[in-house]
């Protein structure tokens, strides 16, 4: 646990006002579209953050690991979707949560998984609510909308009253810098969902849950008719990847890594800091974007980005800070011991390198612990 | 803490026999060259691993964070080098360790740092042994061998009896697949060290410590005359980056991530597992090598690699397993629930995603915890 009286860099700073603004922005958009938001807590993994989403509530949330499910259950959350395909060996942990009163939905996309869930539930005398994963853009897991197996799986689950609906994730929207492209990705996600729901209904199968979501499509959806809930995670903090595709501005990014200058290489135009990849993560999510931000954008401690200053290279505990290639800006004067803030490429990856968030309050710093692992 | 009775994937498996073989191989080479090995514990960060290097000893070790220094001090280690440039605000933590009886050397490459160390030591009434960082290949921090500042800094430290010597790291050797190139990198590292030591001696400054090292140069050095110690870290586990530059074989890699198959995409030739980048890390260290191993090489549970099978893509908790582009091999039949082992690109990065190692013993599994953070 970090001792706040003598903070050692690198540490992870969280701006609670920016976070609150991000939370309210998406919630307002969802309210406008009349859809429930089921935030994905995989980004923050911290009760102190998630309590800002649900001051006294019990969900709904999305989790990426059973450890998150158990952690949030301990804090009274009872409405969760575990949004990674279930393997049979994880069902005992799922069952323990269900026995403890958590409504935990699992996700699957094969007959084998459906049969395993049904068999386990019957043996254990419980109901394990399940969603079928649909792939709307070829990015990851799930069945294509026209796949015959959707109906077959839904029937297997329906017979034991375990079928709850469908879930998809428009991961392709992460590659859409244009507003029109993000809007089209959102509409494609919605339309695919509605088509599958209609196919199920035509086959005589009720489909109460129609879950879609990604941070870009959640923000750029203009109509969500037929959708019952939206999932999004990284929006709570935002990051350079989201800024790079114009889902947020740099100024919306609520977390940054605080680093100390530990040296200089004037011959190379480098400023060395103590935030290497162990702090920033190896995520290079902006490498394929229009503007490659290296391992992160370097800011003064008040949050103002230095012009063209990025982390160009890292080793485990060293970060090389330099001007972007071709820049005509001047390298700022930063002495050994000076502090900088580094905006991360990918909030989920960078936050996972830390055991919690340092949060400035009116006249103190507080520490919000987070979990990692499985 | 992982409950070994029901291991949830992904988890990190450590083969203690392969590790022991790796440890013995480098130790034998160092013994042959007559040089002390100061292992870098930043890779393992686990007393259970480091006890295999020093069954009852107190070091010498190299650390990359003060948290590692404090952790190993708690287990009785007293001889450490903190091999990341020191910033003045970290000196109170350094001093606490020195007061507790740890011989902790710090590293620096500027007059400002030397002055700060001397001033702090005088104020605190202790001696803080310091090494000057030399850059032998332009990869990271340090002063070039001809830099006048080396002598100036050494004098500042020498006056207060805090100068111990010089340290360099041939990071460039990571880009040397050829045997001759690795041997040349090792000789260049040694020769640079000896040149700097001679410059110091000529200036009337004693230089007792001449510390060099990187896993490739440590293994391929053929002569270390003039060097007093060698540092290396990743060799304890090895990884795909080291195999890619022929420092080890695939079969030497002692850690792997155990994953479970959670689905299939026959239309794309994908097998989905539950080891995404959160487990494997975002490290793509083989991307620039001759053979790009994606996010890792996929093996059967007995450790045999499947022909041409790698993790081609990841999201947070999903890994896409597929045949290498252009492969004529057949996708192995792996059912939902089947387990695989994935060899990591970079052992330091992958191990840091976990809170410890699952280690098979004669007829049980044990858990060796590790630390992360600062």
mmCIF file of C-alpha atoms in Angstrom, chain A residues 10 262 272-282 295 313-320 353-354, chain B residues 40-45 62-65 68 83-84 140 169 174 233-234 239 283 346-353 357 370-374:
data_model
loop_
_atom_site.group_PDB
_atom_site.id
_atom_site.type_symbol
_atom_site.label_atom_id
_atom_site.label_comp_id
_atom_site.label_asym_id
_atom_site.label_seq_id
_atom_site.Cartn_x
_atom_site.Cartn_y
_atom_site.Cartn_z
ATOM 1 C CA UNK A 10 5.830 6.468 -10.410
ATOM 2 C CA UNK A 262 16.191 11.139 -13.155
ATOM 3 C CA UNK A 272 15.040 10.359 -18.541
ATOM 4 C CA UNK A 273 12.254 9.628 -16.037
ATOM 5 C CA UNK A 274 11.477 6.832 -13.615
ATOM 6 C CA UNK A 275 8.275 5.819 -15.427
ATOM 7 C CA UNK A 276 9.174 2.948 -17.728
ATOM 8 C CA UNK A 277 6.895 0.304 -19.187
ATOM 9 C CA UNK A 278 6.332 -1.175 -15.739
ATOM 10 C CA UNK A 279 4.391 1.983 -14.898
ATOM 11 C CA UNK A 280 3.014 2.988 -18.302
ATOM 12 C CA UNK A 281 2.414 -0.571 -19.549
ATOM 13 C CA UNK A 282 3.657 -1.845 -22.872
ATOM 14 C CA UNK A 295 4.207 5.558 -24.595
ATOM 15 C CA UNK A 313 10.903 4.742 -25.513
ATOM 16 C CA UNK A 314 10.810 2.740 -22.306
ATOM 17 C CA UNK A 315 12.634 0.005 -20.484
ATOM 18 C CA UNK A 316 11.374 -1.564 -17.280
ATOM 19 C CA UNK A 317 11.959 1.426 -14.992
ATOM 20 C CA UNK A 318 13.233 4.085 -17.426
ATOM 21 C CA UNK A 319 11.176 6.331 -19.663
ATOM 22 C CA UNK A 320 12.788 8.344 -22.449
ATOM 23 C CA UNK A 353 0.187 -1.707 -13.444
ATOM 24 C CA UNK A 354 -0.767 -0.085 -10.106
ATOM 25 C CA UNK B 40 18.956 -8.661 -11.205
ATOM 26 C CA UNK B 41 15.896 -9.610 -9.188
ATOM 27 C CA UNK B 42 13.557 -7.334 -11.180
ATOM 28 C CA UNK B 43 12.469 -10.303 -13.285
ATOM 29 C CA UNK B 44 11.333 -12.648 -10.522
ATOM 30 C CA UNK B 45 10.650 -10.270 -7.573
ATOM 31 C CA UNK B 62 20.579 -5.833 -8.297
ATOM 32 C CA UNK B 63 17.175 -4.175 -7.806
ATOM 33 C CA UNK B 64 15.094 -1.962 -10.079
ATOM 34 C CA UNK B 65 12.882 -0.376 -7.402
ATOM 35 C CA UNK B 68 12.371 -4.644 -4.215
ATOM 36 C CA UNK B 83 20.381 0.220 -10.875
ATOM 37 C CA UNK B 84 18.102 3.113 -11.866
ATOM 38 C CA UNK B 140 19.597 4.476 -22.419
ATOM 39 C CA UNK B 169 24.331 -2.056 -19.349
ATOM 40 C CA UNK B 174 19.213 -7.364 -27.296
ATOM 41 C CA UNK B 233 18.097 -10.724 -14.785
ATOM 42 C CA UNK B 234 15.890 -12.390 -17.362
ATOM 43 C CA UNK B 239 11.762 -15.856 -22.818
ATOM 44 C CA UNK B 283 4.938 -6.762 -24.671
ATOM 45 C CA UNK B 346 9.290 -10.955 -22.239
ATOM 46 C CA UNK B 347 9.492 -12.738 -18.896
ATOM 47 C CA UNK B 348 9.812 -9.508 -16.847
ATOM 48 C CA UNK B 349 6.648 -8.040 -18.365
ATOM 49 C CA UNK B 350 4.517 -11.180 -18.269
ATOM 50 C CA UNK B 351 5.527 -12.150 -14.731
ATOM 51 C CA UNK B 352 4.585 -8.652 -13.545
ATOM 52 C CA UNK B 353 0.963 -9.285 -14.540
ATOM 53 C CA UNK B 357 4.145 -18.377 -9.586
ATOM 54 C CA UNK B 370 5.979 -12.079 -5.934
ATOM 55 C CA UNK B 371 5.796 -8.337 -5.439
ATOM 56 C CA UNK B 372 4.899 -5.608 -7.898
ATOM 57 C CA UNK B 373 4.771 -1.830 -7.608
ATOM 58 C CA UNK B 374 7.096 0.740 -6.167
#
